[in-house]
PDB file of C-alpha atoms in Angstrom:
ATOM      1  CA  UNK A  88      28.245-154.474-125.252  1.00  0.00           C
ATOM      2  CA  UNK A  89      27.709-157.089-127.980  1.00  0.00           C
ATOM      3  CA  UNK A  90      24.033-156.147-128.162  1.00  0.00           C
ATOM      4  CA  UNK A  91      24.933-152.491-128.541  1.00  0.00           C
ATOM      5  CA  UNK A  92      27.410-153.320-131.297  1.00  0.00           C
ATOM      6  CA  UNK A  93      24.777-155.353-133.164  1.00  0.00           C
ATOM      7  CA  UNK A  94      22.300-152.505-132.887  1.00  0.00           C
ATOM      8  CA  UNK A  95      24.899-150.101-134.280  1.00  0.00           C
ATOM      9  CA  UNK A  96      25.803-152.378-137.194  1.00  0.00           C
ATOM     10  CA  UNK A  97      22.150-152.974-137.981  1.00  0.00           C
ATOM     11  CA  UNK A  98      21.439-149.261-137.970  1.00  0.00           C
ATOM     12  CA  UNK A  99      24.420-148.568-140.197  1.00  0.00           C
ATOM     13  CA  UNK A 100      23.267-151.182-142.715  1.00  0.00           C
ATOM     14  CA  UNK A 101      19.758-149.738-142.791  1.00  0.00           C
ATOM     15  CA  UNK A 102      21.172-146.256-143.362  1.00  0.00           C
ATOM     16  CA  UNK A 103      23.377-147.582-146.149  1.00  0.00           C
ATOM     17  CA  UNK A 104      20.466-149.329-147.859  1.00  0.00           C
ATOM     18  CA  UNK A 105      18.334-146.190-147.625  1.00  0.00           C
ATOM     19  CA  UNK A 106      21.186-144.066-148.971  1.00  0.00           C
ATOM     20  CA  UNK A 107      21.780-146.482-151.838  1.00  0.00           C
ATOM     21  CA  UNK A 108      18.081-146.519-152.596  1.00  0.00           C
ATOM     22  CA  UNK A 109      17.971-142.746-152.624  1.00  0.00           C
ATOM     23  CA  UNK A 110      21.092-142.636-154.794  1.00  0.00           C
ATOM     24  CA  UNK A 111      19.558-145.078-157.278  1.00  0.00           C
ATOM     25  CA  UNK A 112      16.281-143.148-157.412  1.00  0.00           C
ATOM     26  CA  UNK A 113      18.157-139.871-157.830  1.00  0.00           C
ATOM     27  CA  UNK A 114      20.265-141.399-160.589  1.00  0.00           C
ATOM     28  CA  UNK A 115      17.163-142.680-162.345  1.00  0.00           C
ATOM     29  CA  UNK A 116      15.529-139.267-162.108  1.00  0.00           C
ATOM     30  CA  UNK A 117      18.665-137.653-163.527  1.00  0.00           C
ATOM     31  CA  UNK A 118      18.813-140.223-166.292  1.00  0.00           C
ATOM     32  CA  UNK A 119      15.188-139.567-167.198  1.00  0.00           C
ATOM     33  CA  UNK A 120      15.830-135.840-167.159  1.00  0.00           C
ATOM     34  CA  UNK A 121      18.921-136.235-169.324  1.00  0.00           C
ATOM     35  CA  UNK A 122      17.046-138.449-171.762  1.00  0.00           C
ATOM     36  CA  UNK A 123      14.249-135.907-171.997  1.00  0.00           C
ATOM     37  CA  UNK A 124      16.776-133.130-172.560  1.00  0.00           C
ATOM     38  CA  UNK A 125      18.545-135.090-175.309  1.00  0.00           C
ATOM     39  CA  UNK A 126      15.213-135.924-176.938  1.00  0.00           C
ATOM     40  CA  UNK A 127      14.195-132.273-176.929  1.00  0.00           C
ATOM     41  CA  UNK A 128      17.557-131.193-178.386  1.00  0.00           C
ATOM     42  CA  UNK A 129      17.264-133.822-181.109  1.00  0.00           C
ATOM     43  CA  UNK A 130      13.737-132.747-181.981  1.00  0.00           C
ATOM     44  CA  UNK A 131      14.896-129.144-182.378  1.00  0.00           C
ATOM     45  CA  UNK A 132      17.989-130.041-184.432  1.00  0.00           C
ATOM     46  CA  UNK A 133      18.041-130.156-188.229  1.00  0.00           C
ATOM     47  CA  UNK A 134      18.334-133.819-189.234  1.00  0.00           C
ATOM     48  CA  UNK A 135      19.682-134.792-192.649  1.00  0.00           C
ATOM     49  CA  UNK A 136      19.939-138.266-194.184  1.00  0.00           C
ATOM     50  CA  UNK A 137      23.292-139.171-195.749  1.00  0.00           C
ATOM     51  CA  UNK A 138      24.974-142.139-197.420  1.00  0.00           C
ATOM     52  CA  UNK A 139      28.561-143.454-197.071  1.00  0.00           C
ATOM     53  CA  UNK A 140      29.425-141.902-200.430  1.00  0.00           C
ATOM     54  CA  UNK A 141      31.748-139.178-201.669  1.00  0.00           C
ATOM     55  CA  UNK A 142      28.960-136.812-202.741  1.00  0.00           C
ATOM     56  CA  UNK A 143      28.091-136.373-199.050  1.00  0.00           C
ATOM     57  CA  UNK A 144      31.583-135.053-198.232  1.00  0.00           C
ATOM     58  CA  UNK A 145      30.473-131.398-197.888  1.00  0.00           C
ATOM     59  CA  UNK A 146      28.171-132.529-195.077  1.00  0.00           C
ATOM     60  CA  UNK A 147      30.866-134.600-193.398  1.00  0.00           C
ATOM     61  CA  UNK A 148      33.330-131.697-193.576  1.00  0.00           C
ATOM     62  CA  UNK A 149      30.792-129.156-192.297  1.00  0.00           C
ATOM     63  CA  UNK A 150      29.964-131.451-189.378  1.00  0.00           C
ATOM     64  CA  UNK A 151      33.442-132.623-188.406  1.00  0.00           C
ATOM     65  CA  UNK A 152      35.171-129.274-188.918  1.00  0.00           C
ATOM     66  CA  UNK A 153      32.450-127.521-186.892  1.00  0.00           C
ATOM     67  CA  UNK A 154      31.188-125.243-189.657  1.00  0.00           C
ATOM     68  CA  UNK A 155      27.598-125.895-188.593  1.00  0.00           C
ATOM     69  CA  UNK A 156      28.473-125.122-184.969  1.00  0.00           C
ATOM     70  CA  UNK A 157      30.358-121.961-185.908  1.00  0.00           C
ATOM     71  CA  UNK A 158      27.361-120.625-187.825  1.00  0.00           C
ATOM     72  CA  UNK A 159      25.026-121.563-184.988  1.00  0.00           C
ATOM     73  CA  UNK A 160      22.989-124.454-186.365  1.00  0.00           C
ATOM     74  CA  UNK A 161      22.644-127.892-184.784  1.00  0.00           C
ATOM     75  CA  UNK A 162      22.758-130.410-187.655  1.00  0.00           C
ATOM     76  CA  UNK A 163      22.479-134.149-186.974  1.00  0.00           C
ATOM     77  CA  UNK A 164      23.540-136.474-189.785  1.00  0.00           C
ATOM     78  CA  UNK A 165      21.579-139.704-190.088  1.00  0.00           C
ATOM     79  CA  UNK A 166      23.783-142.268-191.856  1.00  0.00           C
ATOM     80  CA  UNK A 167      22.067-144.979-193.899  1.00  0.00           C
ATOM     81  CA  UNK A 168      23.632-147.571-196.212  1.00  0.00           C
ATOM     82  CA  UNK A 169      20.584-147.828-198.480  1.00  0.00           C
ATOM     83  CA  UNK A 170      18.764-144.966-200.184  1.00  0.00           C
ATOM     84  CA  UNK A 171      15.430-146.637-199.476  1.00  0.00           C
ATOM     85  CA  UNK A 172      16.063-146.211-195.740  1.00  0.00           C
ATOM     86  CA  UNK A 173      16.602-142.493-196.286  1.00  0.00           C
ATOM     87  CA  UNK A 174      13.335-142.384-198.247  1.00  0.00           C
ATOM     88  CA  UNK A 175      11.552-143.967-195.286  1.00  0.00           C
ATOM     89  CA  UNK A 176      13.013-141.346-192.953  1.00  0.00           C
ATOM     90  CA  UNK A 177      11.990-138.495-195.282  1.00  0.00           C
ATOM     91  CA  UNK A 178       8.478-139.819-195.781  1.00  0.00           C
ATOM     92  CA  UNK A 179       8.013-140.432-192.057  1.00  0.00           C
ATOM     93  CA  UNK A 180       9.452-137.058-191.085  1.00  0.00           C
ATOM     94  CA  UNK A 181      12.278-138.352-188.873  1.00  0.00           C
ATOM     95  CA  UNK A 182      14.642-136.237-191.006  1.00  0.00           C
ATOM     96  CA  UNK A 183      13.978-132.828-192.523  1.00  0.00           C
ATOM     97  CA  UNK A 184      16.323-133.264-195.464  1.00  0.00           C
ATOM     98  CA  UNK A 185      18.514-135.747-197.300  1.00  0.00           C
ATOM     99  CA  UNK A 186      20.957-136.394-200.103  1.00  0.00           C
ATOM    100  CA  UNK A 187      18.957-138.292-202.714  1.00  0.00           C
ATOM    101  CA  UNK A 188      18.537-138.542-206.480  1.00  0.00           C
ATOM    102  CA  UNK A 189      16.058-137.002-208.907  1.00  0.00           C
ATOM    103  CA  UNK A 190      14.340-140.313-209.684  1.00  0.00           C
ATOM    104  CA  UNK A 191      13.670-141.140-206.052  1.00  0.00           C
ATOM    105  CA  UNK A 192      12.554-137.578-205.359  1.00  0.00           C
ATOM    106  CA  UNK A 193      10.028-137.770-208.202  1.00  0.00           C
ATOM    107  CA  UNK A 194       8.686-141.066-206.866  1.00  0.00           C
ATOM    108  CA  UNK A 195       8.302-139.741-203.310  1.00  0.00           C
ATOM    109  CA  UNK A 196       6.483-136.697-204.640  1.00  0.00           C
ATOM    110  CA  UNK A 197       4.135-138.901-206.661  1.00  0.00           C
ATOM    111  CA  UNK A 198       3.325-140.798-203.469  1.00  0.00           C
ATOM    112  CA  UNK A 199       2.401-137.676-201.519  1.00  0.00           C
ATOM    113  CA  UNK A 200       5.631-136.416-199.909  1.00  0.00           C
ATOM    114  CA  UNK A 201       6.189-132.762-200.796  1.00  0.00           C
ATOM    115  CA  UNK A 202       9.902-132.087-201.310  1.00  0.00           C
ATOM    116  CA  UNK A 203      11.948-129.112-202.484  1.00  0.00           C
ATOM    117  CA  UNK A 204      15.317-129.487-204.196  1.00  0.00           C
ATOM    118  CA  UNK A 205      17.900-127.011-202.906  1.00  0.00           C
ATOM    119  CA  UNK A 206      20.780-128.153-205.087  1.00  0.00           C
ATOM    120  CA  UNK A 207      22.391-130.689-207.395  1.00  0.00           C
ATOM    121  CA  UNK A 208      25.274-132.777-206.094  1.00  0.00           C
ATOM    122  CA  UNK A 209      28.303-134.130-207.936  1.00  0.00           C
ATOM    123  CA  UNK A 210      27.036-137.705-207.520  1.00  0.00           C
ATOM    124  CA  UNK A 211      28.265-140.010-210.265  1.00  0.00           C
ATOM    125  CA  UNK A 212      27.425-143.652-210.870  1.00  0.00           C
ATOM    126  CA  UNK A 213      29.533-146.157-212.720  1.00  0.00           C
ATOM    127  CA  UNK A 214      28.281-149.415-214.174  1.00  0.00           C
ATOM    128  CA  UNK A 215      31.042-151.837-213.243  1.00  0.00           C
ATOM    129  CA  UNK A 216      31.449-155.254-214.835  1.00  0.00           C
ATOM    130  CA  UNK A 217      32.982-158.113-212.884  1.00  0.00           C
ATOM    131  CA  UNK A 218      36.367-158.976-214.385  1.00  0.00           C
ATOM    132  CA  UNK A 219      35.637-162.694-213.923  1.00  0.00           C
ATOM    133  CA  UNK A 220      32.610-162.281-216.231  1.00  0.00           C
ATOM    134  CA  UNK A 221      34.919-160.744-218.847  1.00  0.00           C
ATOM    135  CA  UNK A 222      32.497-157.906-219.546  1.00  0.00           C
ATOM    136  CA  UNK A 223      33.833-155.108-221.738  1.00  0.00           C
ATOM    137  CA  UNK A 224      30.668-153.600-223.235  1.00  0.00           C
ATOM    138  CA  UNK A 225      27.051-153.043-222.220  1.00  0.00           C
ATOM    139  CA  UNK A 226      25.823-155.320-225.018  1.00  0.00           C
ATOM    140  CA  UNK A 227      27.467-158.243-223.225  1.00  0.00           C
ATOM    141  CA  UNK A 228      25.067-157.994-220.268  1.00  0.00           C
ATOM    142  CA  UNK A 229      22.661-160.542-221.728  1.00  0.00           C
ATOM    143  CA  UNK A 230      21.908-163.336-219.217  1.00  0.00           C
ATOM    144  CA  UNK A 231      23.894-161.397-216.577  1.00  0.00           C
ATOM    145  CA  UNK A 232      22.846-160.046-213.177  1.00  0.00           C
ATOM    146  CA  UNK A 233      23.040-156.295-212.628  1.00  0.00           C
ATOM    147  CA  UNK A 234      22.749-154.999-209.049  1.00  0.00           C
ATOM    148  CA  UNK A 235      20.781-151.776-208.642  1.00  0.00           C
ATOM    149  CA  UNK A 236      17.930-150.226-206.626  1.00  0.00           C
ATOM    150  CA  UNK A 237      14.376-150.062-207.920  1.00  0.00           C
ATOM    151  CA  UNK A 238      12.773-146.663-208.526  1.00  0.00           C
ATOM    152  CA  UNK A 239      16.136-144.938-208.286  1.00  0.00           C
ATOM    153  CA  UNK A 240      18.786-143.319-210.459  1.00  0.00           C
ATOM    154  CA  UNK A 241      20.439-146.727-210.916  1.00  0.00           C
ATOM    155  CA  UNK A 242      17.167-148.230-212.153  1.00  0.00           C
ATOM    156  CA  UNK A 243      16.712-145.334-214.587  1.00  0.00           C
ATOM    157  CA  UNK A 244      20.338-145.615-215.700  1.00  0.00           C
ATOM    158  CA  UNK A 245      19.968-149.321-216.415  1.00  0.00           C
ATOM    159  CA  UNK A 246      17.089-148.486-218.773  1.00  0.00           C
ATOM    160  CA  UNK A 247      19.120-145.650-220.231  1.00  0.00           C
ATOM    161  CA  UNK A 248      22.258-147.629-221.092  1.00  0.00           C
ATOM    162  CA  UNK A 249      20.298-150.608-222.469  1.00  0.00           C
ATOM    163  CA  UNK A 250      18.075-148.483-224.684  1.00  0.00           C
ATOM    164  CA  UNK A 251      18.705-149.451-228.279  1.00  0.00           C
ATOM    165  CA  UNK A 252      21.294-152.061-227.235  1.00  0.00           C
ATOM    166  CA  UNK A 253      20.720-155.575-228.490  1.00  0.00           C
ATOM    167  CA  UNK A 254      21.750-158.219-225.967  1.00  0.00           C
ATOM    168  CA  UNK A 255      21.824-161.954-226.592  1.00  0.00           C
ATOM    169  CA  UNK A 256      19.463-162.631-223.667  1.00  0.00           C
ATOM    170  CA  UNK A 257      17.524-160.960-220.849  1.00  0.00           C
ATOM    171  CA  UNK A 258      19.413-158.708-218.433  1.00  0.00           C
ATOM    172  CA  UNK A 259      18.470-159.637-214.871  1.00  0.00           C
ATOM    173  CA  UNK A 260      18.113-156.736-212.451  1.00  0.00           C
ATOM    174  CA  UNK A 261      18.865-157.681-208.863  1.00  0.00           C
ATOM    175  CA  UNK A 262      17.809-155.277-206.130  1.00  0.00           C
ATOM    176  CA  UNK A 263      20.715-154.732-203.741  1.00  0.00           C
ATOM    177  CA  UNK A 264      19.972-151.537-201.833  1.00  0.00           C
ATOM    178  CA  UNK A 265      22.930-151.536-199.449  1.00  0.00           C
ATOM    179  CA  UNK A 266      25.808-149.825-201.304  1.00  0.00           C
ATOM    180  CA  UNK A 267      28.725-151.299-199.267  1.00  0.00           C
ATOM    181  CA  UNK A 268      27.119-154.739-199.574  1.00  0.00           C
ATOM    182  CA  UNK A 269      26.802-154.251-203.330  1.00  0.00           C
ATOM    183  CA  UNK A 270      30.536-153.581-203.552  1.00  0.00           C
ATOM    184  CA  UNK A 271      31.323-156.590-201.373  1.00  0.00           C
ATOM    185  CA  UNK A 272      29.260-158.823-203.639  1.00  0.00           C
ATOM    186  CA  UNK A 273      31.378-157.686-206.580  1.00  0.00           C
ATOM    187  CA  UNK A 274      34.627-158.323-204.710  1.00  0.00           C
ATOM    188  CA  UNK A 275      33.335-161.781-203.747  1.00  0.00           C
ATOM    189  CA  UNK A 276      32.397-162.504-207.394  1.00  0.00           C
ATOM    190  CA  UNK A 277      28.721-162.843-206.471  1.00  0.00           C
ATOM    191  CA  UNK A 278      27.453-160.343-209.041  1.00  0.00           C
ATOM    192  CA  UNK A 279      28.138-159.884-212.758  1.00  0.00           C
ATOM    193  CA  UNK A 280      27.714-156.114-212.890  1.00  0.00           C
ATOM    194  CA  UNK A 281      26.459-153.316-210.665  1.00  0.00           C
ATOM    195  CA  UNK A 282      26.095-149.569-210.251  1.00  0.00           C
ATOM    196  CA  UNK A 283      28.476-147.931-207.800  1.00  0.00           C
ATOM    197  CA  UNK A 284      29.041-144.321-206.681  1.00  0.00           C
ATOM    198  CA  UNK A 285      32.371-143.005-205.401  1.00  0.00           C
ATOM    199  CA  UNK A 286      34.465-144.023-203.509  1.00  0.00           C
ATOM    200  CA  UNK A 287      33.122-147.565-203.950  1.00  0.00           C
ATOM    201  CA  UNK A 288      33.626-147.344-207.727  1.00  0.00           C
ATOM    202  CA  UNK A 289      37.307-146.540-207.221  1.00  0.00           C
ATOM    203  CA  UNK A 290      37.700-149.577-204.971  1.00  0.00           C
ATOM    204  CA  UNK A 291      36.148-151.715-207.718  1.00  0.00           C
ATOM    205  CA  UNK A 292      38.503-150.302-210.348  1.00  0.00           C
ATOM    206  CA  UNK A 293      41.506-150.851-208.098  1.00  0.00           C
ATOM    207  CA  UNK A 294      40.528-154.525-207.901  1.00  0.00           C
ATOM    208  CA  UNK A 295      40.668-154.781-211.674  1.00  0.00           C
ATOM    209  CA  UNK A 296      36.955-154.588-212.502  1.00  0.00           C
ATOM    210  CA  UNK A 297      35.845-152.820-215.680  1.00  0.00           C
ATOM    211  CA  UNK A 298      33.770-149.632-215.978  1.00  0.00           C
ATOM    212  CA  UNK A 299      31.159-150.155-218.695  1.00  0.00           C
ATOM    213  CA  UNK A 300      29.406-146.800-218.377  1.00  0.00           C
ATOM    214  CA  UNK A 301      30.015-143.609-216.383  1.00  0.00           C
ATOM    215  CA  UNK A 302      27.451-140.849-215.770  1.00  0.00           C
ATOM    216  CA  UNK A 303      30.184-138.242-215.381  1.00  0.00           C
ATOM    217  CA  UNK A 304      31.500-138.894-218.897  1.00  0.00           C
ATOM    218  CA  UNK A 305      27.968-138.370-220.189  1.00  0.00           C
ATOM    219  CA  UNK A 306      27.478-135.192-218.123  1.00  0.00           C
ATOM    220  CA  UNK A 307      24.495-136.743-216.355  1.00  0.00           C
ATOM    221  CA  UNK A 308      24.007-135.424-212.823  1.00  0.00           C
ATOM    222  CA  UNK A 309      21.081-136.932-210.916  1.00  0.00           C
ATOM    223  CA  UNK A 310      22.125-136.322-207.298  1.00  0.00           C
ATOM    224  CA  UNK A 311      19.961-133.931-205.276  1.00  0.00           C
ATOM    225  CA  UNK A 312      19.817-132.329-201.836  1.00  0.00           C
ATOM    226  CA  UNK A 313      16.188-132.046-200.762  1.00  0.00           C
ATOM    227  CA  UNK A 314      14.118-130.852-197.825  1.00  0.00           C
ATOM    228  CA  UNK A 315      10.548-131.551-196.853  1.00  0.00           C
ATOM    229  CA  UNK A 316       8.184-128.703-197.731  1.00  0.00           C
ATOM    230  CA  UNK A 317       6.731-129.040-194.242  1.00  0.00           C
ATOM    231  CA  UNK A 318      10.169-128.204-192.795  1.00  0.00           C
ATOM    232  CA  UNK A 319      10.592-125.227-195.110  1.00  0.00           C
ATOM    233  CA  UNK A 320       7.184-123.970-194.020  1.00  0.00           C
ATOM    234  CA  UNK A 321       8.349-123.678-190.408  1.00  0.00           C
ATOM    235  CA  UNK A 322      10.090-120.318-189.854  1.00  0.00           C
ATOM    236  CA  UNK A 323      12.509-121.735-187.269  1.00  0.00           C
ATOM    237  CA  UNK A 324      13.505-124.703-189.432  1.00  0.00           C
ATOM    238  CA  UNK A 325      13.663-122.528-192.561  1.00  0.00           C
ATOM    239  CA  UNK A 326      16.277-120.379-190.805  1.00  0.00           C
ATOM    240  CA  UNK A 327      18.235-123.535-189.896  1.00  0.00           C
ATOM    241  CA  UNK A 328      18.179-124.658-193.527  1.00  0.00           C
ATOM    242  CA  UNK A 329      19.432-121.266-194.721  1.00  0.00           C
ATOM    243  CA  UNK A 330      22.405-121.521-192.336  1.00  0.00           C
ATOM    244  CA  UNK A 331      22.880-125.171-193.325  1.00  0.00           C
ATOM    245  CA  UNK A 332      23.326-124.097-196.941  1.00  0.00           C
ATOM    246  CA  UNK A 333      25.940-121.512-195.958  1.00  0.00           C
ATOM    247  CA  UNK A 334      27.977-124.137-194.085  1.00  0.00           C
ATOM    248  CA  UNK A 335      27.556-126.632-196.938  1.00  0.00           C
ATOM    249  CA  UNK A 336      28.876-124.118-199.472  1.00  0.00           C
ATOM    250  CA  UNK A 337      31.804-123.233-197.211  1.00  0.00           C
ATOM    251  CA  UNK A 338      32.677-126.935-197.073  1.00  0.00           C
ATOM    252  CA  UNK A 339      32.483-127.121-200.886  1.00  0.00           C
ATOM    253  CA  UNK A 340      34.907-124.207-201.167  1.00  0.00           C
ATOM    254  CA  UNK A 341      37.347-125.923-198.830  1.00  0.00           C
ATOM    255  CA  UNK A 342      37.079-129.270-200.613  1.00  0.00           C
ATOM    256  CA  UNK A 343      37.561-127.665-204.020  1.00  0.00           C
ATOM    257  CA  UNK A 344      40.552-125.632-202.855  1.00  0.00           C
ATOM    258  CA  UNK A 345      42.320-128.301-200.796  1.00  0.00           C
ATOM    259  CA  UNK A 346      41.107-131.470-202.471  1.00  0.00           C
ATOM    260  CA  UNK A 347      39.491-134.564-200.985  1.00  0.00           C
ATOM    261  CA  UNK A 348      42.903-135.857-199.890  1.00  0.00           C
ATOM    262  CA  UNK A 349      43.017-133.112-197.245  1.00  0.00           C
ATOM    263  CA  UNK A 350      40.038-134.793-195.624  1.00  0.00           C
ATOM    264  CA  UNK A 351      41.154-138.399-196.054  1.00  0.00           C
ATOM    265  CA  UNK A 352      40.333-139.103-192.411  1.00  0.00           C
ATOM    266  CA  UNK A 353      36.676-138.274-193.048  1.00  0.00           C
ATOM    267  CA  UNK A 354      36.519-140.458-196.174  1.00  0.00           C
ATOM    268  CA  UNK A 355      37.805-143.354-194.064  1.00  0.00           C
ATOM    269  CA  UNK A 356      35.469-142.605-191.167  1.00  0.00           C
ATOM    270  CA  UNK A 357      32.255-142.184-193.141  1.00  0.00           C
ATOM    271  CA  UNK A 358      32.866-144.286-196.266  1.00  0.00           C
ATOM    272  CA  UNK A 359      34.894-147.077-194.648  1.00  0.00           C
ATOM    273  CA  UNK A 360      37.460-147.050-197.433  1.00  0.00           C
ATOM    274  CA  UNK A 361      41.124-148.085-197.522  1.00  0.00           C
ATOM    275  CA  UNK A 362      44.388-146.318-198.323  1.00  0.00           C
ATOM    276  CA  UNK A 363      44.638-147.843-201.803  1.00  0.00           C
ATOM    277  CA  UNK A 364      41.262-146.351-202.706  1.00  0.00           C
ATOM    278  CA  UNK A 365      42.167-142.997-201.147  1.00  0.00           C
ATOM    279  CA  UNK A 366      45.305-142.771-203.261  1.00  0.00           C
ATOM    280  CA  UNK A 367      43.347-143.509-206.459  1.00  0.00           C
ATOM    281  CA  UNK A 368      40.326-141.244-205.956  1.00  0.00           C
ATOM    282  CA  UNK A 369      39.598-138.998-208.961  1.00  0.00           C
ATOM    283  CA  UNK A 370      39.641-135.225-208.624  1.00  0.00           C
ATOM    284  CA  UNK A 371      36.158-134.068-207.666  1.00  0.00           C
ATOM    285  CA  UNK A 372      34.618-130.612-207.970  1.00  0.00           C
ATOM    286  CA  UNK A 373      31.840-130.176-205.436  1.00  0.00           C
ATOM    287  CA  UNK A 374      28.786-128.168-206.425  1.00  0.00           C
ATOM    288  CA  UNK A 375      27.404-125.504-204.119  1.00  0.00           C
ATOM    289  CA  UNK A 376      23.744-125.422-203.198  1.00  0.00           C
TER     290      UNK A 376
END
């Protein structure tokens, strides 16, 4: 009887091991199949590079409020904290489009990446002086560090605001590509001055730092939405981009009618801002593509 019981237990264990092995193999096959399916879906989706900045709000609204889905286009937003990382994605083709600026677009074109601008954004940049440096005017930037990004709108703007301005010493340009990091360096008193977009500029102002120069006050709009010419040359992708623009413009209408405050949850989610900044955000009119 004991022998029979042992044989039964042994057989049951073998069956269990075989079943577990089959289950594991089946699970692995399913996982591979799911991964392949997700990869295929991603390759067919329209991918757009964005930054954690207020000018990208039409994209955040269109995505989170399902405007893209309603119009039948699968749009995947690729968040990056530095514009240079978006450039890399555009040049390499891992995204079809992006929110960029005219200076960066010109540079990418000069280096062989064919891009088409489909619209101008409401992007604004503010040159903010650290309150501890007691900066009130651009001419006081001599012997000070200014955080910006090379070959970008902020690099161009630094040239622009210093043109014809006599400073007591050299102005040192420090390349800080990560926008949230740039703001943090200001708040930690690690930088004398720096260029910030919204809502980061509002956060800086709320902490008592001084705006030395503002592109909006000078009616200077350098933000762009661009797509790779290669993407526009594909009939399927071209149709996606046409629908993308419809959803984008619908989001602009909603933002302009209701105000950014109606989408405060998205500003917090994508821009990682706080309530104090939300309450102080300026009124923004979003431009359609």
